[in-house]
């Protein structure tokens, strides 16, 4: 881990193609800031929708999930098929790390695109999809697939707005809540990884990530984390939004190649500021992943 961090820091400090990155950096940091605001709002509404559920203290049965029924029937007939969902082989942390790795691959000339441009499209797609998600789960409260979820996860609804807001904004909920179901926020990230690799770094890695998404869509209803429809709509919505955002970093317009002997671009104060901001972004992602239990 330490060796990897040193390698990344050295590659960042010796990066030659700042001329390709600088025009894209400001837009990325603006979109990333908007994404952080959306995540804070989404986090608060995760509590709000659970608190608004009139049946939160009742033992409300979950909705019928036909995928869960089908998978249980498959397991009864062929017990070995349980491997499709039994263990969490890959989780959201791995998907986030894969996205970060692709962004930093430009330091090693692995992709002919701007790292900032690619991640601007990623951040914009996640922000839009999670905004759609927040609106969707607040419009219609679905019963949790885990009866009794509210009593296990949340305190009683307070009498004052101040305490209500404190609970909403005072705690990270990286593992979700109870009724924030359509669409799955975690699945947005799961789908984001193969979409980005398929677009900018096609090959076996993208295929593997798509297989991981399919398996996650099976696992979620079987472990009662989500209904299958939550996962399906996350795949569809994220894919459609991603296609619509092609103008941010078109895959058909790679950067012109450079010869290894070409001199590095001039690095001034603005580039040093961007390097500092990159580390701030990485720290922010670490807080979200570790502090939120994502």
C-alpha positions as a Markdown table, in Angstrom:
| # | Residue | x | y | z |
|---|---|---|---|---|
| 1 | Unk | 0.0 | 0.0 | 0.0 |
| 2 | Unk | 2.8 | 2.5 | 0.9 |
| 3 | Unk | 4.8 | 1.5 | -2.1 |
| 4 | Unk | 1.7 | 2.1 | -4.3 |
| 5 | Unk | 1.1 | 5.5 | -2.8 |
| 6 | Unk | 4.7 | 6.5 | -3.4 |
| 7 | Unk | 4.5 | 5.3 | -7.0 |
| 8 | Unk | 1.4 | 7.3 | -7.5 |
| 9 | Unk | 2.8 | 10.4 | -6.0 |
| 10 | Unk | 6.0 | 10.2 | -8.0 |
| 11 | Unk | 4.0 | 9.6 | -11.2 |
| 12 | Unk | 1.8 | 12.6 | -10.4 |
| 13 | Unk | 4.7 | 14.9 | -9.7 |
| 14 | Unk | 6.5 | 13.9 | -12.9 |
| 15 | Unk | 3.4 | 13.9 | -15.2 |
| 16 | Unk | 4.2 | 15.5 | -18.6 |
| 17 | Unk | 0.8 | 16.1 | -20.1 |
| 18 | Unk | -0.6 | 18.8 | -17.9 |
| 19 | Unk | -1.5 | 20.7 | -21.1 |
| 20 | Unk | -4.2 | 18.1 | -21.7 |
| 21 | Unk | -5.5 | 18.1 | -18.2 |
| 22 | Unk | -5.5 | 21.7 | -17.1 |
| 23 | Unk | -8.4 | 22.8 | -19.4 |
| 24 | Unk | -10.6 | 20.0 | -17.9 |
| 25 | Unk | -9.7 | 20.3 | -14.2 |
| 26 | Unk | -11.9 | 23.3 | -13.2 |
| 27 | Unk | -15.0 | 21.6 | -14.6 |
| 28 | Unk | -14.2 | 18.4 | -12.8 |
| 29 | Unk | -13.7 | 20.0 | -9.4 |
| 30 | Unk | -17.0 | 22.0 | -9.8 |
| 31 | Unk | -18.9 | 18.8 | -10.7 |
| 32 | Unk | -17.2 | 16.9 | -7.9 |
| 33 | Unk | -18.3 | 19.6 | -5.4 |
| 34 | Unk | -21.9 | 19.3 | -6.7 |
| 35 | Unk | -21.7 | 15.5 | -6.2 |
| 36 | Unk | -20.6 | 15.9 | -2.6 |
| 37 | Unk | -23.6 | 18.2 | -2.0 |
| 38 | Unk | -25.9 | 15.7 | -3.6 |
| 39 | Unk | -24.5 | 12.9 | -1.4 |
| 40 | Unk | -25.1 | 14.9 | 1.7 |
| 41 | Unk | -28.7 | 15.6 | 0.7 |
| 42 | Unk | -29.2 | 12.0 | -0.3 |
| 43 | Unk | -27.8 | 10.9 | 3.1 |
| 44 | Unk | -30.3 | 13.1 | 4.9 |
| 45 | Unk | -33.2 | 12.0 | 2.9 |
| 46 | Unk | -32.3 | 8.3 | 3.5 |
| 47 | Unk | -33.3 | 9.0 | 7.1 |
| 48 | Unk | -36.2 | 11.2 | 6.1 |
| 49 | Unk | -37.9 | 8.6 | 4.0 |
| 50 | Unk | -37.5 | 6.0 | 6.7 |
| 51 | Unk | -38.9 | 8.4 | 9.4 |
| 52 | Unk | -41.9 | 9.2 | 7.1 |
| 53 | Unk | -42.9 | 5.6 | 6.7 |
| 54 | Unk | -46.3 | 5.2 | 8.5 |
| 55 | Unk | -45.6 | 1.5 | 8.9 |
| 56 | Unk | -42.1 | 1.8 | 10.2 |
| 57 | Unk | -42.9 | 0.1 | 13.5 |
| 58 | Unk | -45.1 | -2.5 | 12.0 |
| 59 | Unk | -43.9 | -5.9 | 10.9 |
| 60 | Unk | -44.7 | -5.1 | 7.2 |
| 61 | Unk | -44.0 | -8.0 | 4.8 |
| 62 | Unk | -41.7 | -7.2 | 1.9 |
| 63 | Unk | -43.0 | -7.0 | -1.6 |
| 64 | Unk | -43.0 | -10.2 | -3.8 |
| 65 | Unk | -39.7 | -10.4 | -5.6 |
| 66 | Unk | -39.9 | -12.8 | -8.5 |
| 67 | Unk | -36.2 | -12.9 | -9.0 |
| 68 | Unk | -35.8 | -14.1 | -5.4 |
| 69 | Unk | -38.4 | -16.7 | -5.9 |
| 70 | Unk | -36.8 | -17.9 | -9.1 |
| 71 | Unk | -33.3 | -18.1 | -7.5 |
| 72 | Unk | -34.7 | -20.0 | -4.5 |
| 73 | Unk | -36.3 | -22.5 | -6.9 |
| 74 | Unk | -33.0 | -22.8 | -8.8 |
| 75 | Unk | -31.2 | -23.4 | -5.6 |
| 76 | Unk | -33.6 | -26.1 | -4.6 |
| 77 | Unk | -33.1 | -27.9 | -7.9 |
| 78 | Unk | -29.4 | -27.3 | -8.2 |
| 79 | Unk | -27.8 | -26.5 | -4.8 |
| 80 | Unk | -24.5 | -25.5 | -6.4 |
| 81 | Unk | -26.1 | -22.5 | -8.0 |
| 82 | Unk | -26.0 | -20.8 | -4.6 |
| 83 | Unk | -22.5 | -19.7 | -5.6 |
| 84 | Unk | -24.2 | -17.0 | -7.8 |
| 85 | Unk | -24.9 | -14.9 | -4.7 |
| 86 | Unk | -23.5 | -16.6 | -1.6 |
| 87 | Unk | -20.3 | -14.6 | -1.0 |
| 88 | Unk | -19.5 | -11.0 | -1.6 |
| 89 | Unk | -16.5 | -11.5 | -3.9 |
| 90 | Unk | -16.5 | -7.9 | -5.1 |
| 91 | Unk | -18.0 | -4.9 | -3.3 |
| 92 | Unk | -18.4 | -1.1 | -3.9 |
| 93 | Unk | -15.0 | -0.3 | -2.6 |
| 94 | Unk | -13.4 | -2.4 | -5.3 |
| 95 | Unk | -15.5 | -0.7 | -8.0 |
| 96 | Unk | -14.6 | 2.8 | -6.7 |
| 97 | Unk | -10.9 | 1.8 | -6.6 |
| 98 | Unk | -11.2 | 0.6 | -10.2 |
| 99 | Unk | -12.6 | 4.0 | -11.3 |
| 100 | Unk | -9.8 | 5.8 | -9.5 |
| 101 | Unk | -7.2 | 3.5 | -11.1 |
| 102 | Unk | -8.5 | 4.2 | -14.5 |
| 103 | Unk | -8.4 | 8.0 | -13.9 |
| 104 | Unk | -4.8 | 7.7 | -12.8 |
| 105 | Unk | -3.8 | 5.4 | -15.6 |
| 106 | Unk | -3.3 | 8.5 | -17.7 |
| 107 | Unk | -0.1 | 9.1 | -15.6 |
| 108 | Unk | 1.3 | 5.9 | -17.2 |
| 109 | Unk | -0.1 | 6.6 | -20.8 |
| 110 | Unk | -2.6 | 3.7 | -20.6 |
| 111 | Unk | -5.5 | 5.6 | -22.0 |
| 112 | Unk | -5.5 | 8.3 | -24.7 |
| 113 | Unk | -8.0 | 10.6 | -22.8 |
| 114 | Unk | -7.8 | 13.3 | -20.1 |
| 115 | Unk | -8.2 | 11.8 | -16.6 |
| 116 | Unk | -10.1 | 14.9 | -15.5 |
| 117 | Unk | -12.4 | 14.7 | -18.5 |
| 118 | Unk | -13.2 | 11.0 | -17.9 |
| 119 | Unk | -13.9 | 11.6 | -14.2 |
| 120 | Unk | -16.0 | 14.7 | -14.9 |
| 121 | Unk | -18.3 | 12.5 | -16.9 |
| 122 | Unk | -18.3 | 9.9 | -14.1 |
| 123 | Unk | -19.0 | 12.5 | -11.4 |
| 124 | Unk | -21.8 | 14.1 | -13.5 |
| 125 | Unk | -23.4 | 10.7 | -14.2 |
| 126 | Unk | -23.4 | 9.7 | -10.5 |
| 127 | Unk | -24.7 | 13.0 | -9.4 |
| 128 | Unk | -27.6 | 13.0 | -11.9 |
| 129 | Unk | -28.5 | 9.3 | -11.2 |
| 130 | Unk | -28.4 | 9.8 | -7.5 |
| 131 | Unk | -30.6 | 12.9 | -7.8 |
| 132 | Unk | -33.1 | 10.8 | -9.7 |
| 133 | Unk | -32.8 | 8.1 | -7.0 |
| 134 | Unk | -33.5 | 10.6 | -4.2 |
| 135 | Unk | -36.6 | 12.0 | -5.9 |
| 136 | Unk | -37.8 | 8.5 | -6.7 |
| 137 | Unk | -37.6 | 7.0 | -3.2 |
| 138 | Unk | -39.1 | 10.1 | -1.6 |
| 139 | Unk | -42.1 | 10.1 | -4.0 |
| 140 | Unk | -43.3 | 6.5 | -3.1 |
| 141 | Unk | -42.3 | 4.7 | 0.1 |
| 142 | Unk | -41.8 | 1.1 | -0.5 |
| 143 | Unk | -41.7 | -1.4 | 2.4 |
| 144 | Unk | -38.2 | -2.5 | 3.3 |
| 145 | Unk | -37.3 | -6.0 | 2.2 |
| 146 | Unk | -36.1 | -6.5 | 5.8 |
| 147 | Unk | -39.1 | -6.2 | 8.2 |
| 148 | Unk | -38.4 | -4.3 | 11.4 |
| 149 | Unk | -35.5 | -2.4 | 9.7 |
| 150 | Unk | -36.4 | 1.0 | 11.2 |
| 151 | Unk | -36.2 | -0.2 | 14.8 |
| 152 | Unk | -32.8 | -1.7 | 14.2 |
| 153 | Unk | -31.2 | 1.2 | 12.3 |
| 154 | Unk | -32.8 | 4.5 | 13.4 |
| 155 | Unk | -33.8 | 6.2 | 16.6 |
| 156 | Unk | -37.4 | 7.3 | 17.4 |
| 157 | Unk | -38.6 | 10.3 | 15.3 |
| 158 | Unk | -37.8 | 13.4 | 17.4 |
| 159 | Unk | -40.3 | 16.1 | 18.2 |
| 160 | Unk | -38.1 | 19.1 | 17.2 |
| 161 | Unk | -36.9 | 20.0 | 13.7 |
| 162 | Unk | -33.5 | 20.8 | 15.1 |
| 163 | Unk | -33.1 | 17.2 | 16.3 |
| 164 | Unk | -34.6 | 15.9 | 13.1 |
| 165 | Unk | -32.0 | 17.7 | 11.0 |
| 166 | Unk | -29.2 | 16.6 | 13.3 |
| 167 | Unk | -30.1 | 13.0 | 12.8 |
| 168 | Unk | -30.4 | 13.5 | 9.0 |
| 169 | Unk | -27.1 | 15.3 | 8.5 |
| 170 | Unk | -25.1 | 14.1 | 11.4 |
| 171 | Unk | -24.3 | 10.6 | 10.4 |
| 172 | Unk | -22.9 | 8.9 | 7.2 |
| 173 | Unk | -25.1 | 6.1 | 6.0 |
| 174 | Unk | -22.9 | 4.3 | 3.5 |
| 175 | Unk | -24.8 | 1.1 | 3.9 |
| 176 | Unk | -28.1 | 2.7 | 3.1 |
| 177 | Unk | -31.3 | 2.9 | 5.2 |
| 178 | Unk | -34.6 | 1.1 | 5.0 |
| 179 | Unk | -36.8 | 2.6 | 2.4 |
| 180 | Unk | -34.3 | 4.3 | 0.0 |
| 181 | Unk | -34.9 | 1.5 | -2.5 |
| 182 | Unk | -35.7 | 2.7 | -6.0 |
| 183 | Unk | -33.1 | 3.1 | -7.4 |
| 184 | Unk | -30.1 | 1.4 | -5.7 |
| 185 | Unk | -27.4 | 3.9 | -5.0 |
| 186 | Unk | -24.8 | 1.2 | -4.6 |
| 187 | Unk | -25.7 | -0.3 | -7.9 |
| 188 | Unk | -25.2 | 3.1 | -9.6 |
| 189 | Unk | -21.5 | 2.8 | -8.7 |
| 190 | Unk | -21.4 | -0.9 | -9.6 |
| 191 | Unk | -22.7 | -0.1 | -13.1 |
| 192 | Unk | -20.5 | 3.0 | -13.4 |
| 193 | Unk | -17.3 | 0.9 | -13.4 |
| 194 | Unk | -18.0 | -1.3 | -16.4 |
| 195 | Unk | -19.5 | 1.6 | -18.3 |
| 196 | Unk | -16.3 | 3.6 | -17.9 |
| 197 | Unk | -14.0 | 0.7 | -18.7 |
| 198 | Unk | -16.1 | -0.4 | -21.7 |
| 199 | Unk | -16.0 | 3.2 | -23.1 |
| 200 | Unk | -12.4 | 4.2 | -22.5 |
| 201 | Unk | -10.5 | 0.9 | -21.8 |
| 202 | Unk | -12.4 | -1.9 | -23.5 |
| 203 | Unk | -11.4 | -5.5 | -23.0 |
| 204 | Unk | -11.5 | -8.3 | -20.5 |
| 205 | Unk | -11.6 | -5.9 | -17.5 |
| 206 | Unk | -14.9 | -4.4 | -18.7 |
| 207 | Unk | -16.3 | -7.9 | -19.3 |
| 208 | Unk | -15.3 | -9.0 | -15.8 |
| 209 | Unk | -16.9 | -5.9 | -14.3 |
| 210 | Unk | -20.2 | -6.5 | -16.1 |
| 211 | Unk | -20.3 | -10.1 | -14.8 |
| 212 | Unk | -19.8 | -8.7 | -11.3 |
| 213 | Unk | -22.7 | -6.3 | -11.9 |
| 214 | Unk | -25.0 | -9.3 | -12.9 |
| 215 | Unk | -23.9 | -11.2 | -9.8 |
| 216 | Unk | -24.6 | -8.2 | -7.6 |
| 217 | Unk | -28.1 | -7.9 | -9.1 |
| 218 | Unk | -28.7 | -11.5 | -8.1 |
| 219 | Unk | -27.2 | -11.1 | -4.6 |
| 220 | Unk | -29.1 | -8.0 | -3.6 |
| 221 | Unk | -32.6 | -9.6 | -3.5 |
| 222 | Unk | -31.3 | -12.8 | -2.0 |
| 223 | Unk | -29.7 | -11.0 | 0.9 |
| 224 | Unk | -32.7 | -8.6 | 1.2 |
| 225 | Unk | -30.6 | -5.5 | 0.6 |
| 226 | Unk | -32.8 | -4.4 | -2.4 |
| 227 | Unk | -35.6 | -5.6 | -4.6 |
| 228 | Unk | -34.6 | -6.8 | -8.0 |
| 229 | Unk | -36.4 | -3.9 | -9.6 |
| 230 | Unk | -34.2 | -1.5 | -7.7 |
| 231 | Unk | -31.1 | -3.1 | -9.3 |
| 232 | Unk | -32.6 | -3.4 | -12.8 |
| 233 | Unk | -33.6 | 0.3 | -12.9 |
| 234 | Unk | -30.2 | 1.4 | -11.6 |
| 235 | Unk | -28.5 | -0.5 | -14.5 |
| 236 | Unk | -30.9 | 1.1 | -17.0 |
| 237 | Unk | -31.0 | 4.6 | -15.7 |
| 238 | Unk | -27.2 | 4.8 | -15.2 |
| 239 | Unk | -26.5 | 3.4 | -18.7 |
| 240 | Unk | -28.9 | 5.9 | -20.3 |
| 241 | Unk | -27.5 | 8.9 | -18.4 |
| 242 | Unk | -24.0 | 7.8 | -19.2 |
| 243 | Unk | -24.7 | 7.7 | -23.0 |
| 244 | Unk | -26.3 | 11.2 | -22.8 |
| 245 | Unk | -23.2 | 12.6 | -21.2 |
| 246 | Unk | -20.9 | 11.5 | -24.0 |
| 247 | Unk | -20.3 | 15.1 | -25.0 |
| 248 | Unk | -18.2 | 15.7 | -21.8 |
| 249 | Unk | -15.5 | 13.3 | -22.9 |
| 250 | Unk | -16.3 | 11.7 | -26.3 |
| 251 | Unk | -14.7 | 8.3 | -26.7 |
| 252 | Unk | -14.4 | 9.0 | -30.5 |
| 253 | Unk | -12.0 | 11.9 | -29.8 |
| 254 | Unk | -8.9 | 10.6 | -28.1 |
| 255 | Unk | -6.0 | 12.9 | -27.4 |
| 256 | Unk | -3.3 | 13.1 | -30.1 |
| 257 | Unk | -0.4 | 10.8 | -29.3 |
| 258 | Unk | 2.9 | 12.2 | -28.1 |
| 259 | Unk | 6.4 | 10.9 | -28.5 |
| 260 | Unk | 8.2 | 9.8 | -25.3 |
| 261 | Unk | 11.0 | 12.2 | -26.2 |
| 262 | Unk | 8.7 | 15.2 | -26.3 |
| 263 | Unk | 9.4 | 17.7 | -23.6 |
| 264 | Unk | 7.0 | 17.9 | -20.7 |
| 265 | Unk | 4.3 | 20.6 | -20.5 |
| 266 | Unk | 5.2 | 23.7 | -18.4 |
| 267 | Unk | 4.0 | 23.3 | -14.9 |
| 268 | Unk | 3.0 | 26.5 | -13.0 |
| 269 | Unk | 1.2 | 27.4 | -9.8 |
| 270 | Unk | -2.2 | 26.3 | -11.2 |
| 271 | Unk | -0.9 | 22.8 | -11.8 |
| 272 | Unk | 0.4 | 22.6 | -8.2 |
| 273 | Unk | -3.0 | 23.7 | -7.0 |
| 274 | Unk | -4.6 | 20.9 | -9.0 |
| 275 | Unk | -2.3 | 18.4 | -7.5 |
| 276 | Unk | -3.3 | 19.6 | -4.0 |
| 277 | Unk | -6.9 | 19.4 | -5.0 |
| 278 | Unk | -6.5 | 15.8 | -6.3 |
| 279 | Unk | -5.2 | 14.8 | -2.9 |
| 280 | Unk | -8.2 | 16.5 | -1.2 |
| 281 | Unk | -10.5 | 14.6 | -3.5 |
| 282 | Unk | -8.8 | 11.3 | -2.6 |
| 283 | Unk | -9.2 | 12.1 | 1.1 |
| 284 | Unk | -12.9 | 13.0 | 0.6 |
| 285 | Unk | -13.4 | 9.6 | -1.2 |
| 286 | Unk | -11.6 | 7.9 | 1.7 |
| 287 | Unk | -13.9 | 9.5 | 4.2 |
| 288 | Unk | -17.0 | 8.5 | 2.2 |
| 289 | Unk | -15.8 | 4.9 | 1.7 |
| 290 | Unk | -14.5 | 4.2 | 5.2 |
| 291 | Unk | -16.5 | 6.6 | 7.3 |
| 292 | Unk | -19.7 | 5.7 | 5.6 |
| 293 | Unk | -19.1 | 2.0 | 5.5 |
| 294 | Unk | -19.7 | 1.9 | 1.8 |
